Every structure is written in C-alpha cells, then in structure tokens.
Coordinates of C-alpha atoms in Angstrom, one line a residue:
Chain A
C1 CA 0.4 0.1 0.0
T2 CA 0.8 3.5 -0.3
S3 CA -0.5 6.1 1.1
I4 CA -0.2 9.9 1.0
V5 CA -1.3 12.8 2.2
A6 CA 0.0 16.8 0.7
E7 CA -0.8 20.2 1.7
D8 CA -0.5 22.3 -1.6
N9 CA 0.7 26.2 -1.7
K10 CA -3.6 27.7 -0.8
G11 CA -4.1 25.2 2.3
N12 CA -5.6 22.8 0.6
L13 CA -5.5 19.7 2.3
F14 CA -5.3 16.1 -0.4
H15 CA -4.7 12.2 0.8
G16 CA -4.5 9.5 -1.5
R17 CA -4.0 5.8 -1.6
N18 CA -3.9 2.4 -3.4
L19 CA -5.3 -0.4 -1.6
D20 CA -2.6 -2.9 -2.4
F21 CA -2.9 -6.7 -1.2
G22 CA -3.2 -10.0 -1.7
L23 CA 1.1 -11.0 -1.7
F24 CA 1.6 -14.7 -2.1
M25 CA -1.8 -15.8 -2.0
G26 CA -1.7 -17.4 -5.4
W27 CA -0.2 -16.5 -8.8
D28 CA -2.5 -17.0 -11.9
V29 CA 0.4 -18.1 -14.3
K30 CA -1.4 -17.4 -17.2
N31 CA -2.6 -14.5 -16.3
K32 CA 0.2 -12.9 -14.7
S33 CA -1.6 -11.5 -11.6
W34 CA -2.5 -11.6 -7.9
I35 CA -5.7 -14.4 -7.5
I36 CA -7.2 -13.0 -3.8
S37 CA -6.3 -9.7 -5.7
E38 CA -8.4 -10.0 -9.0
K39 CA -11.0 -11.6 -6.0
L40 CA -11.4 -8.6 -4.6
K41 CA -11.1 -6.2 -7.2
P42 CA -15.2 -6.8 -8.0
L43 CA -15.6 -6.6 -4.3
V44 CA -14.8 -3.1 -4.5
V45 CA -17.3 -0.3 -3.2
N46 CA -17.9 2.7 -1.7
L47 CA -20.2 3.4 1.4
D48 CA -22.2 6.6 2.2
F49 CA -23.4 6.1 6.3
K50 CA -25.6 7.9 7.3
R51 CA -27.9 9.3 10.4
N52 CA -30.7 11.0 10.4
N53 CA -30.1 11.4 6.4
Q54 CA -27.2 12.7 7.4
T55 CA -23.8 11.6 6.5
V56 CA -21.4 10.1 9.2
F57 CA -18.8 9.2 7.1
K58 CA -17.7 8.0 3.5
S59 CA -15.2 4.6 3.1
T60 CA -14.1 2.6 0.1
N61 CA -14.4 -0.7 1.4
F62 CA -14.4 -4.6 -0.1
A63 CA -17.8 -5.4 0.0
G64 CA -18.3 -8.0 3.1
Y65 CA -15.9 -6.8 5.9
V66 CA -17.1 -4.2 7.9
G67 CA -13.7 -2.8 9.7
M68 CA -12.2 0.4 7.6
L69 CA -9.0 1.2 6.0
T70 CA -10.5 3.8 3.9
G71 CA -12.3 6.4 4.9
I72 CA -13.2 10.3 5.0
K73 CA -15.3 12.2 7.5
P74 CA -16.4 15.2 5.6
H75 CA -15.0 18.4 6.1
I76 CA -13.2 16.5 9.7
F77 CA -10.4 14.5 8.8
T78 CA -9.5 11.8 6.1
L79 CA -8.2 7.9 7.4
T80 CA -6.4 5.7 5.7
M81 CA -3.8 2.7 7.2
N82 CA -1.3 0.7 5.9
E83 CA 0.4 -3.0 7.2
R84 CA 3.1 -2.9 9.4
F85 CA 5.0 -6.3 10.3
S86 CA 6.7 -6.9 12.8
L87 CA 7.7 -9.8 15.1
D88 CA 5.8 -9.0 17.7
G89 CA 2.6 -9.2 15.3
G90 CA -1.3 -9.8 15.1
Y91 CA -0.7 -14.0 15.9
I92 CA 0.4 -13.0 19.5
G93 CA -2.8 -10.8 19.7
I94 CA -5.1 -13.2 18.7
L95 CA -3.7 -15.6 20.7
E96 CA -4.2 -12.9 23.7
W97 CA -7.7 -12.7 22.4
I98 CA -8.3 -16.4 22.1
L99 CA -7.2 -17.1 25.8
G100 CA -9.3 -14.4 27.4
K101 CA -6.9 -10.9 27.1
R102 CA -9.6 -8.4 25.4
D103 CA -8.2 -5.3 26.3
G104 CA -6.7 -5.0 23.1
M105 CA -8.7 -3.5 19.7
W106 CA -8.9 -5.1 15.8
M107 CA -7.7 -3.0 14.1
S108 CA -10.2 -1.8 11.2
F109 CA -12.9 -2.3 14.1
L110 CA -10.7 1.1 15.7
T111 CA -9.9 3.1 11.9
R112 CA -14.2 2.4 12.4
S113 CA -15.0 3.7 15.5
V114 CA -13.0 6.6 14.8
L115 CA -14.8 7.5 11.6
E116 CA -18.0 7.0 13.4
N117 CA -17.6 9.2 16.6
A118 CA -14.2 11.0 16.4
H119 CA -15.1 14.9 16.2
S120 CA -12.3 16.4 14.9
Y121 CA -8.0 15.6 13.8
E122 CA -7.0 15.8 17.2
E123 CA -9.0 13.4 18.5
A124 CA -8.5 10.9 15.7
K125 CA -4.7 11.5 16.3
T126 CA -5.1 10.3 20.6
R127 CA -7.4 7.5 19.9
L128 CA -5.1 6.0 16.8
A129 CA -1.9 6.9 19.0
Q130 CA -2.9 5.5 22.0
T131 CA -5.5 2.4 21.7
K132 CA -3.8 -1.0 22.9
L133 CA -3.5 -2.8 19.7
L134 CA -3.9 -6.9 18.5
A135 CA -1.2 -6.1 15.4
P136 CA 0.6 -3.3 14.0
A137 CA 0.2 -0.7 11.9
Y138 CA 1.0 2.4 10.0
F139 CA -2.6 4.6 10.4
I140 CA -2.3 7.6 7.9
L141 CA -4.3 11.0 8.8
G142 CA -5.5 14.0 7.1
G143 CA -6.9 16.7 9.2
N144 CA -8.7 19.9 7.7
Q145 CA -6.7 22.8 8.1
T146 CA -3.1 23.4 7.8
G147 CA -0.1 21.3 8.6
Q148 CA -3.1 18.5 9.6
G149 CA -1.3 15.6 8.1
C150 CA 0.6 12.7 10.3
I151 CA 1.7 9.4 9.4
I152 CA 1.4 7.1 13.4
T153 CA 3.3 3.9 13.2
R154 CA 2.1 2.3 15.4
S155 CA 2.8 -1.6 17.5
R156 CA 0.1 -3.6 19.5
L157 CA 0.7 -1.2 22.3
L158 CA 2.4 1.8 21.8
S159 CA 2.4 4.8 19.0
I160 CA 6.4 4.5 18.5
D161 CA 6.4 7.6 15.9
M162 CA 4.0 10.8 14.9
L163 CA 5.7 12.0 11.2
E164 CA 3.4 15.6 10.8
I165 CA 3.6 17.5 7.3
D166 CA 6.3 20.1 8.9
L167 CA 6.0 23.6 5.9
K168 CA 8.6 25.5 7.9
L169 CA 10.9 22.1 7.5
G170 CA 10.0 22.3 3.4
R171 CA 8.2 18.7 4.5
W172 CA 4.5 19.7 2.8
Y173 CA 3.6 16.0 2.2
V174 CA 4.3 12.7 4.1
L175 CA 4.3 9.2 2.5
E176 CA 4.0 5.9 3.4
T177 CA 4.8 2.5 2.0
N178 CA 5.5 -0.8 4.5
Y179 CA 7.9 1.0 6.3
D180 CA 9.1 3.1 9.1
H181 CA 10.4 6.1 7.9
W182 CA 12.6 6.3 9.5
E183 CA 14.9 3.0 8.0
E184 CA 15.6 1.6 4.4
P185 CA 12.6 -0.3 2.9
L186 CA 13.5 -3.5 1.8
F187 CA 15.4 -3.0 -1.9
L188 CA 12.9 -5.4 -3.6
D189 CA 10.1 -3.3 -2.3
D190 CA 10.7 0.2 -1.9
R191 CA 8.2 2.5 -3.7
R192 CA 8.9 5.2 -1.6
T193 CA 11.6 6.2 -3.6
P194 CA 9.9 6.8 -7.0
G195 CA 6.4 7.9 -4.6
M196 CA 8.7 11.4 -3.3
K197 CA 10.4 11.2 -6.3
C198 CA 6.9 12.2 -8.3
M199 CA 5.7 14.1 -5.3
N200 CA 8.5 16.7 -5.4
Q201 CA 8.2 16.0 -9.1
T202 CA 5.3 17.6 -9.0
T203 CA 5.6 20.5 -6.6
Q204 CA 3.2 21.5 -3.8
K205 CA 2.3 24.6 -6.1
N206 CA 0.7 21.7 -8.6
I207 CA -0.8 18.9 -6.2
S208 CA -4.2 17.6 -5.9
L209 CA -6.5 15.0 -6.8
K210 CA -5.8 14.9 -10.3
T211 CA -1.8 15.3 -10.5
M212 CA -2.0 12.8 -6.6
Y213 CA -3.0 10.0 -8.9
D214 CA -0.4 10.4 -11.1
V215 CA 2.1 9.4 -8.5
L216 CA -0.5 6.4 -8.1
S217 CA -0.9 5.5 -11.6
T218 CA 3.2 5.1 -11.4
K219 CA 4.9 2.0 -11.3
P220 CA 5.7 0.3 -8.6
V221 CA 3.9 2.8 -7.0
L222 CA 0.3 1.2 -8.9
N223 CA 1.7 -3.3 -9.0
K224 CA 0.3 -6.4 -9.5
L225 CA -1.7 -6.0 -5.4
T226 CA -3.1 -3.0 -6.4
T227 CA -6.3 -3.6 -6.4
Y228 CA -7.5 1.0 -5.8
T229 CA -6.7 4.1 -5.7
T230 CA -9.1 6.5 -3.2
L231 CA -8.6 10.7 -3.6
M232 CA -10.0 12.3 -0.8
Q233 CA -10.6 15.7 0.5
V234 CA -11.6 17.2 3.3
S235 CA -12.7 20.5 2.6
E236 CA -15.0 19.4 -0.1
G237 CA -16.2 16.3 1.8
K238 CA -15.2 14.3 -1.5
L239 CA -13.6 10.9 -1.9
E240 CA -13.6 9.2 -5.3
S241 CA -12.3 5.5 -5.9
Y242 CA -10.8 3.9 -9.3
I243 CA -10.3 -0.1 -9.4
R244 CA -6.5 -0.4 -11.1
D245 CA -4.7 -2.9 -12.9
C246 CA -1.3 -3.3 -14.5
P247 CA -0.7 -3.9 -18.1
N248 CA 2.8 -5.7 -17.8
P249 CA 5.7 -5.3 -17.4
C250 CA 4.4 -4.9 -13.3
M251 CA 6.3 -5.4 -10.8
P252 CA 4.6 -8.3 -8.4
W253 CA 4.0 -6.2 -5.8
Chain B
Q1 CA 12.2 0.9 -17.5
F2 CA 12.1 -3.2 -19.1
I3 CA 13.5 -5.0 -16.1
P4 CA 12.8 -5.5 -12.5
P5 CA 11.7 -3.1 -11.0
Y6 CA 10.0 -1.9 -13.0
T7 CA 10.1 1.7 -12.6
E8 CA 8.8 3.9 -15.2
D9 CA 8.8 8.3 -15.4
C10 CA 6.2 9.8 -13.1
R11 CA 3.1 9.1 -14.7
T12 CA 1.4 12.5 -15.8
E13 CA -2.7 13.2 -17.6
M14 CA -3.4 10.1 -16.1
Y15 CA -6.7 11.5 -14.7
P16 CA -9.9 11.3 -15.5
P17 CA -9.2 7.5 -15.0
N18 CA -8.9 6.0 -18.2
G19 CA -6.9 2.9 -19.7
P20 CA -4.9 0.5 -19.3
T21 CA -4.3 0.8 -16.1
F22 CA -7.9 2.1 -14.5
R23 CA -10.2 -1.4 -14.6
G24 CA -14.0 0.8 -14.1
A25 CA -15.6 2.9 -11.6
V26 CA -16.8 2.0 -7.9
S27 CA -20.3 2.1 -7.3
W28 CA -21.6 4.3 -4.1
Y29 CA -24.7 2.1 -1.7
T30 CA -25.7 3.7 1.7
V31 CA -25.2 2.0 4.8
D32 CA -27.8 3.5 7.2
L33 CA -26.9 3.0 10.7
D34 CA -30.8 4.2 11.9
L35 CA -31.3 0.9 10.3
P36 CA -30.7 -2.7 13.1
P37 CA -27.5 -4.0 11.8
S38 CA -29.8 -6.8 10.0
K39 CA -31.4 -4.5 7.7
R40 CA -27.8 -2.3 6.7
W41 CA -25.8 -4.8 4.9
T42 CA -28.4 -6.5 2.6
A43 CA -28.9 -4.2 -0.6
L44 CA -24.4 -4.2 -0.8
I45 CA -24.2 -8.1 0.1
T46 CA -27.4 -9.3 -1.7
D47 CA -25.1 -7.1 -5.2
K48 CA -22.3 -8.9 -4.3
K49 CA -22.9 -12.0 -3.1
T50 CA -21.3 -14.4 -5.6
D51 CA -18.5 -11.8 -6.0
L52 CA -18.1 -12.9 -1.8
V53 CA -18.7 -16.4 -2.7
N54 CA -15.8 -16.3 -5.1
M55 CA -13.0 -14.8 -3.6
I56 CA -13.9 -16.8 0.0
Q57 CA -13.7 -20.2 -2.5
A58 CA -10.4 -18.7 -3.4
I59 CA -8.8 -18.4 0.1
K60 CA -10.4 -21.9 0.8
D61 CA -9.0 -23.3 -2.1
L62 CA -5.2 -22.0 -0.8
A63 CA -6.4 -23.4 2.4
Y64 CA -6.7 -26.9 1.0
A65 CA -3.5 -26.7 -1.2
F66 CA -1.8 -26.0 2.3
V67 CA -3.8 -28.7 5.1
P68 CA -5.2 -30.8 2.2
S69 CA -7.7 -32.8 5.6
G70 CA -9.9 -29.9 5.1
R71 CA -9.0 -29.2 9.0
L72 CA -7.5 -25.6 8.2
I73 CA -11.5 -24.7 6.7
E74 CA -13.4 -26.7 9.5
L75 CA -11.3 -24.6 12.4
V76 CA -12.1 -21.5 10.8
D77 CA -16.0 -23.0 10.2
I78 CA -16.9 -23.9 13.4
T79 CA -14.2 -22.4 16.2
L80 CA -13.5 -18.9 14.8
V81 CA -16.5 -17.9 15.9
S82 CA -16.4 -18.8 19.4
V83 CA -13.4 -17.5 20.1
I84 CA -13.0 -14.6 18.1
F85 CA -15.5 -11.8 18.6
P86 CA -17.0 -8.7 20.4
L87 CA -20.6 -8.9 20.6
T88 CA -21.1 -5.5 18.6
F89 CA -19.2 -6.7 15.8
S90 CA -20.2 -10.4 15.3
L91 CA -24.0 -8.5 16.0
N92 CA -22.9 -7.3 12.3
L93 CA -21.2 -9.5 10.8
Y94 CA -23.9 -12.2 12.8
Y95 CA -26.8 -10.2 10.2
I96 CA -24.4 -10.8 7.4
F97 CA -24.3 -14.3 7.8
L98 CA -28.1 -14.4 8.0
I99 CA -28.5 -14.4 4.0
P100 CA -27.9 -17.2 3.6
F101 CA -24.6 -18.1 1.6
C102 CA -22.0 -18.4 3.8
N103 CA -20.6 -19.7 6.9
L104 CA -20.0 -17.1 9.6
G105 CA -16.9 -18.3 10.3
E106 CA -15.6 -17.9 6.5
V107 CA -17.3 -14.2 7.5
V108 CA -15.8 -13.5 10.4
L109 CA -11.8 -14.2 8.7
F110 CA -12.9 -12.1 6.7
N111 CA -13.3 -9.5 8.5
I112 CA -10.1 -10.4 11.0
F113 CA -7.7 -10.6 7.8
Y114 CA -5.6 -8.3 8.7
E115 CA -4.2 -9.5 12.2
V116 CA -4.0 -12.9 10.5
F117 CA -2.0 -11.9 8.1
T118 CA 1.1 -10.7 9.5
V119 CA 1.1 -14.3 10.3

C-alpha cells in the first residue's frame, strides 16, 4: 500500500492511497496476476454511512468487510491505514484474545469507531495513537487545517512515532508505504523512493487530486497487488475510488 | 524500464482515469446507521454475494493446498466464531451471515484477515 497526505500552497489538504493486497496468496501464471487481488477487485465499493439522513462518514471497502481501511469524515478528517510487519505481530494479539485477554482492539474496528465517533483531527489522532491494538499498523491521517497531516507508526501497545507535515521544514506531504520511515525499505520493495520522486517532481504548487492520481498511477507505486486507488479532499468532503490494473511489465508488489 | 523493479517515469495526465491502468469506477451504497444491523448491509451483500463467495472460495482453495485434510477450514468454520468476536461487531457480521450463502466463521476470518495476515 501507498498512502499520501499533501498540502498545497493554498492550504488545501489532499489524501490519496493505493490499496495493495493479496501477496503470496496464489499467483495466476497465465494472467500474470495475484489470485486474491483479482477476487477482491469486484468487491470494492464506496459506502456512505448515514444517520438521520446525514452523512456521518464515507469509506471505500471490500463488500462483506465491516472494518475500515480508507475513509473520510467530510470537512473534518481523512484516514487510511497501511499494513505494518513486526515480530510482535497480530498472531500474538490473536493468541491473547483467544486466551481471554481482550483489552486490545481489532485494527479495522478501531478505524471504523474513529470514523464514526471522533469529531476532530486531534481526537482521531489521539485515539489512533493510544488505543491498544492486536496487530501493528500505520495510520495515515489528514485534517482540515494547515499542517494537519501525519503518519502514526503503531506497535500493538505503543505509538512508536508520529511524522507530521511541517511546512517550515519544507515537508508539505507525508508518504507511507509499508516500512518505518526512519528505516530504508526492503530494496526489492522500494515504492517510497519513486513515490517521493514523483511528489517532488509534482511540487507543492501543482499538487491536486489529479496530480496525486498521477503519482499513484506510476509503477511500482502501482503494481500487481493494487486493487483500488482512492482520492479524498476533506474540504470538499469528496471521496473518489477507482479499480486498478497494472499492465505488463509490472512489479508483482 | 523493462527490467525489475519495473519503474517508469512519473506519469502525468492520467486523470480522469482511463486506459489500461483503469479497470472501472466503484459503485456507491448507503449504509443507514439508523437501521438495525440486519437491514444495513442487505442491498450491498445481495449485489456482491457471488463475488464474495468466489473470493472466500479462493481462500479455501489456498487453505486446502496447505492442509488437504480440510482441518484448517473446519477450524475456521467451527471454532473461529466462538473465540473471536466482541459482541457489537459480531452482531453486524451475524446479520451479514444470515443472508444464507456462506459460513459465519468464513465471514469472521475475512474481517480479521489483517491480524491473521501478519502471521
């Protein structure tokens, strides 16, 4: 996965993501594609969660999956999550859960609870940073005011790091794939470098949902695992999603 | 670049989405939170049940490839539900399951796949 939150030079915030999933779960040699990724693509739907006929939040989901991986609370915040691998992983959380230690939250139900119940970027950030989880994760959060964009790197128990947009430092966007931002990504799976190269080439003046879609369409940010691309603009309350393909030659991940 | 890692120059003018990297738009559904869980997901799941069954079957085929005896599937279908879910969300899932086409344990596995996949 690749998630990006960016602020243009007028203070507009844009949030985009590629949802990549299905690694090592069966390769279709004939069609040069991942079996599960191809099965997930028809399940991609946009959901408008309403209460009293008012939109509470919107999300892009796989049908049948009630947790949240990509969502917007219109005019308040935008949220995506990327998978994080750690030895202290989900299997420990699941084991604890089965043994009756149930003080941790399932990741995608925390994101759903935050989208449904948090009323500000700061509140969302606090909950995502402090709630005990069953598995590690990256939460990428965009707000509705200048400078409100961050990557929260989570272990099961702690918030390990928070990287925020900081215009004074020239950091007008934050980009997360599936590696801790203070570490080099696995050289075989470096989607961060091309993603940042294209963001820098785009420049802050020209960033928009359109140009963010260009970045998310560039290989290997776009790869054989990419099921959908979602673009969100909090000030407009806008969420757009597109089912993707990656024509050969294309990286398997 | 035609050798791994198949990078390319930064793309431009890709929006509005079109061409070989764009398979299709995504349909919208409303989930009415004023409705009981049993009614919220009906329209969506009715439209997507065939695709959902296909996806779950692909996971089962994978499980059979690893454990041909089918024990892994049994573990999911029989024990997973009883050990995993907090009541609130299982209510949601339970109602999805009531649309009679697939096993609750498989729907539960689908919904905790993030934690399972980190294994």
